[in-house]
Amino acid sequence: MEFLSLPYIILIIFAFVLYYAKANYHWQRAVLLLSSVIFIGYYHLMYLCVAVGIALFTYYAGRLLYLKRGTKSSPYILAGSIVALAGGWLAARYWSPLFPLGISFYTFQALSYLIEIYWEEEDPEPDLLNFTLYMLLFMKFLSGPIERGYDLLPQLKKAHPFCYENITYGMKSLVVGAFMKLVIADRIAPFLNAVFGAVHGASGIQLLESTLLYPIQLYADFAGYTNMAIGFGIMFGFKLSPNFNRPFVSITTGELWRRWHMSLSFWVRDYVFVPLSAETRRWKSWGIYFSLLVTFTAIGVWHGAGWNYAIYGLIQGLIIIYETAAAKQRDWLQNHMLKQIYKPLFIIRTYLLFAFSLLFFRIEKMSDICYVYQHVFDGVNTSLKETNLGMPDFNWIAFGIAVVLMFVFEYFNSKRDLLKLVTRQKVWFRWAIYYVMIMLIFLFGAFGVEDFIYIQF
Amino acid sequence: MNKQQIMSDLNTIFCQVLNKTSLELSEETSAKDVDGWNSLTNMQIISDAEKHFNIRFKLREIIKMKNVGELCDAIQSKVSI
C-alpha cells in the first residue's frame, strides 16, 4: 500500500474522517491503531505479526530493564534484548525468504527506546497500546523517520482536535513531497535504471551523467517520501522528525551526513559513535577514526547484505576521517580564499565524492561497479544523441526545471517557512498556487513507475 | 576549584580543539551555538578536559552533558571529591 496508491488514499480518507469524528484520545488512538494494522496487514499478514511481536518484546524488555535498574542484571538484560532484536533483524535481512517491510526502521526505534531506558534518560511507557502505536504508526512505518520515544510518545498520549491550519499545512507538505517524487525522482528513474541495469551497454558519458544524477534521484525520492510522511503526520496532529536539511549545500562529507537521512545518522551517532568514541577516547584521534569507521560501516551494512553496502559505508567513514585530520588545512584555506570561491568549490567536491561513492549503494555487482569506474570518463561513443540517456527532450526540460524549482524552494524555505507564508496569502493567490502545483504534478509527473527506493531497506 | 576558573580553562581547551583564537562560552552554550563543536570534536574536548583536570567521566555522564554549564558542573563535582 504505497502513499500514492488508491488503497492508501481510501485508507487515509476513512482514517482521517473517523479520527476527527471525536477529539478523544482513546478514540483517536483506536483509529490510528486500526489504520496501522490494516496498512501493515494489507502488505502481508506476516509483516504485521513480526511488527507486533517486536513491539511486545520491546515493551516488556523495557519494563524489565526499568525494574532491574541499578542491579547487576541490568546490562545483561540490555545486551540480551539487543542481541535478540538485532539478531531477528539480521535473520530477516540475510536468511529469510521474506523481508518484513519497515523492520530496519522499527527495530532501530526499539533499540533506541531500550538504550534510553538503560541509560536512565527515559522511563518506559506504561501503556501497551501507546507503545504499540509508537512502533506501528502507519505514516512512518515503511521508511521512517526513525522516531525516538521521547519525541513521539508524548504526542500519542493526547487528543488532537481538528485544526484547519495544521491540516492544510500537512497537505501542502504532501504536495511538495509528491512533486519531488513524481516530477523529479520518477521522471528520471527509468532512464537511470536502464543505465545502471546494463552498465556494459552504456557509453562513458552515459555512465558519468547517471553517476552525477543519481544523488538527485535518490534525494527527491527519499526526501519526497519523508515530506509526505511528515505531511500525513501533521494532518493527524503529529510532528515527525525531519530527515533532510538541504544536504547538497554541505561543504564537507561530515556535514552532509548531518543533513542526509538525519534520523538514521543521528541514531548511529548517539548509539554507536558516541559510546564507541567515549570508550576509545584515550587513543586520541585514533579512537575517533576507529569509531567513525565502525559507525559508517554499520550505516552501510544497515542498507543490505552485499559487500557493496559495507564498502559504501566504509568510503564515507574514510572521507570523514580525512576531513577530520585535515580540518586545520581546510580552515587555513577558508581564511585565505574568497568565500565566493571556497564555498562552491567545497560544495562541488562534496557532491562529487558522494555521487561516486553512491555507485556502491546503487549497483550490487562489484564487477559492474568496477566497470563504471573504469569507463566513466570514456566520453561519447557514437553520437551526442546518446547524452540524453534515451529520455525525450521534453522530459529533460521538465526534469531540469523541476530540479531548479526544488532547490530554489528549499533555499527560500530555509530562510522562512514558505508553506506558512502561502497560508497567509489572499484566497485567490493561495488557490492559484495550489492549482499550479497540482497541474504541474499531473502534467509532468511520471505515474505508476515504481516503489520508493528506501522501501527495500 | 571554582566555577569561573573551570570555565576559563574550558575556554582554552575549546579554542585549542576547535582551532579558534577566541570563544565566548557561557553556561548555556551548547553545540548548536559554536561553529565546529560537533560529535567529532566533542569527544576530543571531553578527553582534553579529563586530562587537564585529571578526572575520568563515565559514559552515562558524558551522554547527560547537554551544554557547557553541565560539563563545568560535572568537572567541579569530580575535582572537589
Coordinates of C-alpha atoms in Angstrom, one line a residue:
Chain A
M1 CA 0.0 0.0 0.0
E2 CA 2.1 2.9 -1.3
F3 CA 1.5 6.5 -0.3
L4 CA 0.4 7.3 -3.8
S5 CA -1.8 4.3 -4.4
L6 CA -5.6 4.1 -4.4
P7 CA -5.9 1.7 -1.4
Y8 CA -3.8 4.1 0.7
I9 CA -5.8 7.1 -0.3
I10 CA -9.0 5.3 0.6
L11 CA -7.5 4.2 4.0
I12 CA -6.3 7.7 4.7
I13 CA -9.7 9.3 4.0
F14 CA -11.5 6.8 6.2
A15 CA -8.9 7.2 8.9
F16 CA -9.0 11.0 8.7
V17 CA -12.8 11.3 8.9
L18 CA -13.0 8.8 11.8
Y19 CA -10.1 10.3 13.6
Y20 CA -11.6 13.8 13.8
A21 CA -15.2 12.5 14.4
K22 CA -14.4 12.5 18.1
A23 CA -11.5 14.6 19.5
N24 CA -11.0 12.0 22.2
Y25 CA -7.6 10.4 23.0
H26 CA -8.9 6.8 23.4
W27 CA -11.0 7.1 20.2
Q28 CA -8.2 8.6 18.1
R29 CA -5.7 6.1 19.4
A30 CA -8.1 3.2 18.4
V31 CA -8.5 4.7 14.9
L32 CA -4.7 5.1 14.4
L33 CA -4.0 1.6 15.7
L34 CA -6.7 0.1 13.4
S35 CA -5.4 2.1 10.4
S36 CA -1.8 1.0 11.1
V37 CA -2.8 -2.7 11.5
I38 CA -4.7 -2.5 8.2
F39 CA -1.9 -0.7 6.5
I40 CA 0.7 -3.3 7.5
G41 CA -1.5 -6.3 7.2
Y42 CA -2.5 -5.3 3.7
Y43 CA 1.1 -5.9 2.6
H44 CA 1.4 -9.3 4.3
L45 CA -0.1 -10.8 7.5
M46 CA 3.4 -12.0 8.4
Y47 CA 4.7 -8.4 8.4
L48 CA 2.0 -7.5 10.9
C49 CA 2.8 -10.5 13.1
V50 CA 6.6 -9.7 13.1
A51 CA 6.0 -6.0 13.9
V52 CA 3.5 -6.7 16.7
G53 CA 5.9 -9.4 18.1
I54 CA 8.8 -7.0 18.2
A55 CA 6.6 -4.3 19.8
L56 CA 5.5 -6.7 22.5
F57 CA 9.0 -7.9 23.1
T58 CA 10.4 -4.4 23.4
Y59 CA 7.6 -3.2 25.6
Y60 CA 8.2 -6.0 28.2
A61 CA 12.0 -5.8 27.8
G62 CA 11.7 -2.0 28.6
R63 CA 9.7 -2.7 31.7
L64 CA 12.1 -5.4 32.9
L65 CA 15.0 -3.0 32.3
Y66 CA 13.3 -0.4 34.4
L67 CA 12.5 -2.9 37.2
K68 CA 16.1 -4.1 37.3
R69 CA 17.7 -0.6 37.1
G70 CA 20.9 -0.3 39.0
T71 CA 21.2 -4.1 39.6
K72 CA 23.9 -6.3 38.2
S73 CA 21.5 -8.0 35.8
S74 CA 20.6 -4.7 34.0
P75 CA 23.5 -4.7 31.5
Y76 CA 22.8 -8.4 30.7
I77 CA 19.1 -7.6 30.1
L78 CA 20.0 -4.8 27.7
A79 CA 22.6 -7.0 25.9
G80 CA 20.2 -9.9 25.6
S81 CA 17.5 -7.6 24.2
I82 CA 19.9 -6.0 21.7
V83 CA 21.1 -9.5 20.6
A84 CA 17.5 -10.6 20.2
L85 CA 16.4 -7.5 18.3
A86 CA 19.5 -7.2 16.1
G87 CA 19.6 -11.0 15.6
G88 CA 16.0 -11.0 14.5
W89 CA 16.7 -8.2 12.1
L90 CA 19.9 -9.9 10.8
A91 CA 18.0 -13.2 10.3
A92 CA 15.2 -11.4 8.4
R93 CA 17.8 -9.4 6.3
Y94 CA 20.2 -12.3 5.4
W95 CA 18.3 -15.6 5.7
S96 CA 14.6 -15.0 5.5
P97 CA 12.9 -15.5 2.1
L98 CA 10.5 -12.7 3.0
F99 CA 12.0 -9.4 4.3
P100 CA 9.4 -7.8 6.6
L101 CA 8.8 -4.2 5.3
G102 CA 9.9 -1.5 7.7
I103 CA 11.8 -3.8 10.0
S104 CA 15.1 -1.9 9.8
F105 CA 13.3 1.2 10.9
Y106 CA 11.2 0.0 13.7
T107 CA 14.0 -2.3 15.1
F108 CA 16.1 0.8 15.4
Q109 CA 13.3 2.6 17.2
A110 CA 13.0 -0.4 19.6
L111 CA 16.8 -0.4 20.2
S112 CA 16.9 3.4 21.0
Y113 CA 13.9 3.0 23.3
L114 CA 15.6 0.3 25.3
I115 CA 19.0 2.0 25.4
E116 CA 17.4 5.3 26.6
I117 CA 15.8 3.4 29.5
Y118 CA 19.1 1.6 30.3
W119 CA 20.9 5.0 30.3
E120 CA 18.2 6.3 32.7
E121 CA 17.4 9.1 30.2
E122 CA 13.8 7.9 29.8
D123 CA 11.3 5.8 31.7
P124 CA 9.3 3.0 30.0
E125 CA 5.9 3.7 28.5
P126 CA 3.4 2.2 30.9
D127 CA 0.6 1.8 28.4
L128 CA 1.0 -1.2 26.0
L129 CA -1.4 0.3 23.4
N130 CA 0.5 3.7 23.3
F131 CA 3.8 1.8 22.9
T132 CA 2.4 -0.4 20.1
L133 CA 1.2 2.7 18.3
Y134 CA 4.6 4.3 18.7
M135 CA 6.1 1.2 16.9
L136 CA 3.4 0.7 14.2
L137 CA 2.2 4.2 13.4
F138 CA 1.4 3.9 9.7
M139 CA 2.8 7.1 8.3
K140 CA 6.3 6.4 9.4
F141 CA 6.2 2.6 9.4
L142 CA 7.7 1.8 6.0
S143 CA 10.8 4.0 5.8
G144 CA 10.9 6.2 8.9
P145 CA 11.7 8.8 10.0
I146 CA 13.2 6.7 12.9
E147 CA 11.4 8.3 15.8
R148 CA 12.7 8.5 19.4
G149 CA 10.3 7.5 22.1
Y150 CA 10.8 10.9 23.9
D151 CA 9.7 12.7 20.7
L152 CA 6.7 10.7 19.6
L153 CA 5.3 9.0 22.7
P154 CA 4.1 12.2 24.4
Q155 CA 2.3 13.2 21.2
L156 CA 0.5 9.9 21.1
K157 CA -0.8 10.4 24.6
K158 CA -3.1 13.3 24.0
A159 CA -6.2 14.2 21.9
H160 CA -5.7 16.1 18.7
P161 CA -8.6 18.4 18.0
F162 CA -9.4 19.4 14.4
C163 CA -7.1 22.2 13.4
Y164 CA -7.8 23.6 9.9
E165 CA -4.4 25.4 9.6
N166 CA -2.4 22.3 10.6
I167 CA -4.3 20.1 8.2
T168 CA -3.8 22.4 5.2
Y169 CA -0.2 22.8 6.2
G170 CA 0.2 19.0 6.2
M171 CA -1.5 18.8 2.8
K172 CA 1.0 21.3 1.4
S173 CA 3.9 19.2 2.6
L174 CA 2.2 16.3 0.9
V175 CA 2.1 18.2 -2.4
V176 CA 5.8 19.2 -2.1
G177 CA 6.7 15.5 -1.4
A178 CA 4.6 14.3 -4.3
F179 CA 6.2 16.8 -6.6
M180 CA 9.7 15.7 -5.6
K181 CA 8.7 12.0 -6.0
L182 CA 6.7 12.1 -9.2
V183 CA 8.1 15.0 -11.2
I184 CA 11.8 14.6 -10.3
A185 CA 12.6 11.1 -9.0
D186 CA 10.2 9.0 -11.0
R187 CA 10.8 11.1 -14.2
I188 CA 14.5 10.2 -14.3
A189 CA 14.2 6.8 -12.6
P190 CA 13.5 4.5 -15.7
F191 CA 16.5 6.0 -17.6
L192 CA 19.0 5.8 -14.8
N193 CA 17.7 2.2 -14.1
A194 CA 18.3 1.3 -17.7
V195 CA 22.0 2.5 -17.5
F196 CA 22.7 1.0 -14.0
G197 CA 20.9 -2.2 -15.0
A198 CA 23.2 -2.8 -18.0
V199 CA 26.4 -0.8 -17.5
H200 CA 28.3 -2.6 -20.2
G201 CA 25.8 -1.3 -22.8
A202 CA 26.2 2.3 -21.7
S203 CA 28.8 4.8 -23.1
G204 CA 31.2 6.7 -20.8
I205 CA 29.2 9.9 -21.0
Q206 CA 26.0 8.0 -20.1
L207 CA 27.8 6.4 -17.1
L208 CA 29.0 9.8 -16.0
E209 CA 25.6 11.5 -16.3
S210 CA 23.9 8.7 -14.4
T211 CA 26.5 8.8 -11.7
L212 CA 26.1 12.6 -11.3
L213 CA 22.3 12.5 -11.4
Y214 CA 21.7 9.5 -9.1
P215 CA 22.1 11.5 -5.9
I216 CA 19.4 13.9 -7.1
Q217 CA 17.0 11.0 -7.9
L218 CA 17.7 9.3 -4.6
Y219 CA 17.2 12.6 -2.7
A220 CA 14.0 13.5 -4.5
D221 CA 12.7 10.0 -3.9
F222 CA 13.5 9.7 -0.2
A223 CA 13.0 13.4 0.8
G224 CA 9.8 13.3 -1.2
Y225 CA 8.7 10.2 0.8
T226 CA 9.7 12.0 4.0
N227 CA 7.8 15.2 3.1
M228 CA 4.7 13.1 2.5
A229 CA 5.2 11.1 5.8
I230 CA 5.7 14.4 7.7
G231 CA 2.6 15.9 5.9
F232 CA 0.4 12.9 6.8
G233 CA 1.7 13.2 10.4
I234 CA 0.8 16.9 10.6
M235 CA -2.7 16.2 9.2
F236 CA -3.2 13.9 12.2
G237 CA -1.6 16.4 14.6
F238 CA 1.9 14.8 14.9
K239 CA 5.3 16.4 14.4
L240 CA 7.6 13.8 12.9
S241 CA 11.3 14.3 12.8
P242 CA 12.9 15.9 9.8
N243 CA 15.1 13.6 7.7
F244 CA 16.8 16.0 5.3
N245 CA 18.2 19.5 5.6
R246 CA 19.5 20.6 2.2
P247 CA 22.3 18.0 2.0
F248 CA 23.7 19.3 -1.2
V249 CA 24.9 22.6 0.3
S250 CA 27.3 20.7 2.6
I251 CA 30.9 21.7 2.3
T252 CA 32.2 18.5 3.9
T253 CA 31.0 14.9 3.9
G254 CA 30.7 15.1 7.7
E255 CA 28.3 18.0 7.3
L256 CA 26.4 16.1 4.5
W257 CA 25.8 13.2 6.9
R258 CA 24.3 15.7 9.4
R259 CA 21.9 16.8 6.7
W260 CA 21.2 13.4 4.9
H261 CA 18.9 10.8 6.3
M262 CA 19.2 12.6 9.7
S263 CA 17.0 10.2 11.7
L264 CA 19.4 7.3 10.8
S265 CA 22.7 9.2 11.0
F266 CA 21.7 10.8 14.4
W267 CA 20.7 7.3 15.6
V268 CA 24.1 5.8 14.8
R269 CA 25.8 8.9 16.2
D270 CA 24.0 8.6 19.5
Y271 CA 24.0 4.8 20.0
V272 CA 27.1 3.6 18.1
F273 CA 29.6 6.5 17.6
V274 CA 29.3 8.3 20.9
P275 CA 29.6 5.1 23.1
L276 CA 32.5 3.8 20.9
S277 CA 34.4 7.1 20.8
A278 CA 33.9 7.5 24.5
E279 CA 35.4 4.1 25.2
T280 CA 38.3 4.7 22.9
R281 CA 39.0 8.4 23.8
R282 CA 42.3 7.6 25.4
W283 CA 43.5 6.6 21.9
K284 CA 43.1 10.3 21.0
S285 CA 42.4 10.9 17.3
W286 CA 42.8 7.2 16.5
G287 CA 39.8 6.4 18.8
I288 CA 37.7 8.8 16.8
Y289 CA 38.9 7.4 13.5
F290 CA 38.2 3.8 14.6
S291 CA 34.7 4.8 15.8
L292 CA 34.0 6.6 12.5
L293 CA 35.0 3.5 10.5
V294 CA 32.8 1.2 12.6
T295 CA 29.9 3.7 12.6
F296 CA 29.8 4.3 8.9
T297 CA 30.4 0.6 8.0
A298 CA 27.4 -0.1 10.2
I299 CA 25.3 2.5 8.2
G300 CA 26.4 0.8 5.0
V301 CA 25.6 -2.7 6.3
W302 CA 22.2 -1.5 7.6
H303 CA 21.2 -1.0 3.9
G304 CA 21.8 -4.5 2.8
A305 CA 23.7 -7.8 2.8
G306 CA 26.2 -7.2 -0.1
W307 CA 29.8 -6.2 0.3
N308 CA 29.0 -3.1 -1.9
Y309 CA 26.9 -1.6 1.0
A310 CA 29.8 -2.2 3.5
I311 CA 32.2 -0.5 1.1
Y312 CA 29.8 2.4 0.6
G313 CA 29.7 3.0 4.3
L314 CA 33.5 2.5 4.7
I315 CA 34.2 5.1 2.0
Q316 CA 32.0 7.6 3.9
G317 CA 34.0 6.9 7.0
L318 CA 37.3 7.2 5.3
I319 CA 36.4 10.5 3.7
I320 CA 35.2 11.9 7.1
I321 CA 38.4 10.7 8.8
Y322 CA 40.4 12.5 6.1
E323 CA 38.3 15.6 6.7
T324 CA 38.8 15.4 10.4
A325 CA 42.6 15.0 10.1
A326 CA 42.7 17.9 7.5
A327 CA 40.5 20.3 9.4
K328 CA 43.3 22.8 10.1
Q329 CA 44.3 22.9 6.5
R330 CA 40.7 23.4 5.5
D331 CA 40.4 26.3 8.0
W332 CA 43.5 27.8 6.5
L333 CA 42.1 27.6 3.0
Q334 CA 38.8 29.1 4.2
N335 CA 40.6 32.0 5.7
H336 CA 42.8 32.6 2.7
M337 CA 40.3 32.1 -0.1
L338 CA 37.4 34.2 -1.2
K339 CA 34.2 32.9 0.3
Q340 CA 32.6 33.0 -3.1
I341 CA 35.2 30.6 -4.4
Y342 CA 35.8 28.4 -1.3
K343 CA 32.2 27.5 -0.7
P344 CA 31.1 26.4 -4.2
L345 CA 34.4 24.6 -4.6
F346 CA 33.9 22.5 -1.5
I347 CA 30.2 22.0 -2.2
I348 CA 31.0 20.6 -5.6
R349 CA 33.8 18.4 -4.2
T350 CA 31.4 17.0 -1.5
Y351 CA 28.8 16.3 -4.1
L352 CA 31.2 14.6 -6.4
L353 CA 32.6 12.4 -3.6
F354 CA 29.1 11.5 -2.6
A355 CA 27.9 10.8 -6.1
F356 CA 30.9 8.5 -6.9
S357 CA 30.6 6.6 -3.6
L358 CA 26.9 6.1 -4.2
L359 CA 27.7 3.8 -7.0
F360 CA 28.4 1.2 -4.3
F361 CA 24.9 1.8 -3.0
R362 CA 23.2 1.8 -6.4
I363 CA 24.9 -1.1 -8.1
E364 CA 25.1 -4.5 -6.4
K365 CA 27.5 -6.4 -8.5
M366 CA 31.1 -5.5 -7.7
S367 CA 32.2 -6.2 -11.3
D368 CA 29.7 -3.7 -12.6
I369 CA 30.9 -1.1 -10.1
C370 CA 34.5 -1.6 -11.3
Y371 CA 33.3 -1.4 -14.9
V372 CA 31.7 2.0 -14.2
Y373 CA 34.8 3.4 -12.5
Q374 CA 37.0 2.2 -15.4
H375 CA 34.7 3.6 -18.1
V376 CA 33.1 6.7 -16.6
F377 CA 35.5 9.1 -18.3
D378 CA 35.5 7.3 -21.7
G379 CA 33.4 10.1 -23.2
V380 CA 31.0 9.8 -26.1
N381 CA 30.9 6.6 -28.1
T382 CA 29.0 7.3 -31.2
S383 CA 27.0 10.5 -31.2
L384 CA 26.0 13.3 -28.9
K385 CA 22.4 11.9 -29.1
E386 CA 23.3 9.3 -26.5
T387 CA 23.8 12.0 -23.9
N388 CA 20.0 12.2 -23.4
L389 CA 20.0 8.7 -22.0
G390 CA 17.1 7.8 -24.2
M391 CA 14.9 10.4 -22.4
P392 CA 12.8 12.7 -24.7
D393 CA 13.8 16.3 -24.8
F394 CA 10.5 17.3 -23.2
N395 CA 11.3 15.1 -20.2
W396 CA 14.7 16.7 -19.8
I397 CA 13.3 20.2 -19.8
A398 CA 10.6 19.3 -17.3
F399 CA 13.1 17.4 -15.1
G400 CA 15.6 20.3 -15.3
I401 CA 13.1 23.0 -14.4
A402 CA 11.7 20.8 -11.6
V403 CA 15.2 20.3 -10.0
V404 CA 15.9 24.0 -10.1
L405 CA 12.5 24.7 -8.6
M406 CA 13.1 22.2 -5.8
F407 CA 16.5 23.7 -4.9
V408 CA 15.2 27.3 -5.1
F409 CA 12.2 26.4 -2.9
E410 CA 14.5 24.7 -0.4
Y411 CA 16.8 27.7 -0.3
F412 CA 14.0 30.2 0.5
N413 CA 12.2 27.7 2.7
S414 CA 15.4 27.5 4.8
K415 CA 15.2 31.3 5.4
R416 CA 11.4 31.4 6.0
D417 CA 8.7 28.7 6.2
L418 CA 7.2 29.1 2.7
L419 CA 4.3 26.8 3.4
K420 CA 3.2 29.1 6.3
L421 CA 3.8 32.1 4.1
V422 CA 1.4 30.6 1.5
T423 CA -1.2 30.2 4.2
R424 CA -1.1 33.9 4.9
Q425 CA -1.8 35.0 1.3
K426 CA -5.2 36.0 -0.1
V427 CA -7.5 33.2 -1.0
W428 CA -7.3 33.7 -4.8
F429 CA -3.5 33.8 -4.7
R430 CA -3.3 30.8 -2.4
W431 CA -5.6 28.7 -4.6
A432 CA -3.7 29.8 -7.7
I433 CA -0.6 28.3 -6.2
Y434 CA -2.4 25.1 -5.3
Y435 CA -3.8 24.7 -8.8
V436 CA -0.4 25.4 -10.4
M437 CA 1.3 22.8 -8.2
I438 CA -1.3 20.1 -8.8
M439 CA -1.4 20.9 -12.5
L440 CA 2.5 20.6 -12.6
I441 CA 2.3 17.2 -10.9
F442 CA -0.3 15.9 -13.3
L443 CA 1.3 17.3 -16.4
F444 CA 4.9 16.5 -15.6
G445 CA 4.7 13.7 -13.1
A446 CA 5.6 10.1 -14.0
F447 CA 2.8 8.0 -12.6
G448 CA 2.9 4.2 -11.9
V449 CA 6.7 4.0 -12.2
E450 CA 7.8 2.1 -9.0
D451 CA 8.1 2.0 -5.3
F452 CA 10.1 4.3 -3.1
I453 CA 13.7 3.4 -3.2
Y454 CA 14.1 3.1 0.6
I455 CA 11.1 0.7 1.0
Q456 CA 13.6 -2.2 0.3
F457 CA 15.7 -1.3 3.4
Chain B
M1 CA 38.4 24.9 42.2
N2 CA 35.8 27.5 41.5
K3 CA 33.4 27.5 38.5
Q4 CA 34.9 30.6 37.0
Q5 CA 38.4 29.0 36.8
I6 CA 37.0 25.8 35.3
M7 CA 35.1 27.9 32.7
S8 CA 38.3 29.8 31.8
D9 CA 40.3 26.6 31.5
L10 CA 37.4 25.1 29.4
N11 CA 37.5 28.1 27.1
T12 CA 41.2 27.5 26.4
I13 CA 40.5 23.8 25.7
F14 CA 37.6 24.6 23.3
C15 CA 39.8 27.1 21.4
Q16 CA 42.6 24.6 21.0
V17 CA 40.3 21.7 19.8
L18 CA 38.1 23.9 17.6
N19 CA 41.2 25.8 16.3
K20 CA 39.8 29.3 17.2
T21 CA 41.7 32.3 18.6
S22 CA 38.9 33.2 21.0
L23 CA 35.5 32.0 22.1
E24 CA 32.9 33.4 24.4
L25 CA 31.5 30.4 26.3
S26 CA 28.6 30.7 28.8
E27 CA 26.9 28.1 30.9
E28 CA 24.1 27.9 28.4
T29 CA 26.4 27.5 25.4
S30 CA 25.6 24.2 23.6
A31 CA 27.0 22.5 20.4
K32 CA 24.5 24.3 18.2
D33 CA 25.9 27.7 19.3
V34 CA 29.5 27.0 18.4
D35 CA 30.7 26.5 14.9
G36 CA 32.7 23.3 14.7
W37 CA 31.5 21.8 18.0
N38 CA 30.0 18.5 16.8
S39 CA 30.1 14.8 17.8
L40 CA 33.6 14.5 16.3
T41 CA 35.2 17.4 18.2
N42 CA 33.1 16.8 21.4
M43 CA 35.0 13.7 22.4
Q44 CA 38.3 15.5 21.9
I45 CA 37.1 18.3 24.2
I46 CA 36.0 15.8 26.8
S47 CA 39.2 13.8 26.5
D48 CA 41.4 17.0 26.8
A49 CA 39.2 18.2 29.8
E50 CA 39.7 14.9 31.5
K51 CA 43.5 15.1 31.0
H52 CA 43.7 18.7 32.1
F53 CA 41.6 18.3 35.3
N54 CA 42.9 14.8 35.9
I55 CA 39.5 13.2 36.1
R56 CA 37.6 10.4 34.3
F57 CA 33.9 10.5 33.2
K58 CA 31.6 7.6 32.8
L59 CA 29.8 7.1 29.5
R60 CA 26.5 7.9 31.1
E61 CA 27.9 11.2 32.5
I62 CA 29.2 12.2 29.0
I63 CA 25.7 11.4 27.5
K64 CA 24.0 13.6 30.1
M65 CA 26.0 16.7 29.4
K66 CA 23.9 19.0 27.2
N67 CA 25.8 22.3 27.5
V68 CA 29.0 23.9 28.8
G69 CA 27.4 24.5 32.2
E70 CA 26.7 20.8 32.7
L71 CA 30.2 19.9 31.6
C72 CA 31.5 22.5 34.1
D73 CA 29.3 21.1 36.9
A74 CA 30.4 17.6 36.2
I75 CA 34.1 18.7 36.3
Q76 CA 33.6 20.6 39.5
S77 CA 31.9 17.7 41.2
K78 CA 34.8 15.4 40.3
V79 CA 37.6 17.9 41.1
S80 CA 36.2 18.6 44.6
I81 CA 36.0 15.0 45.6

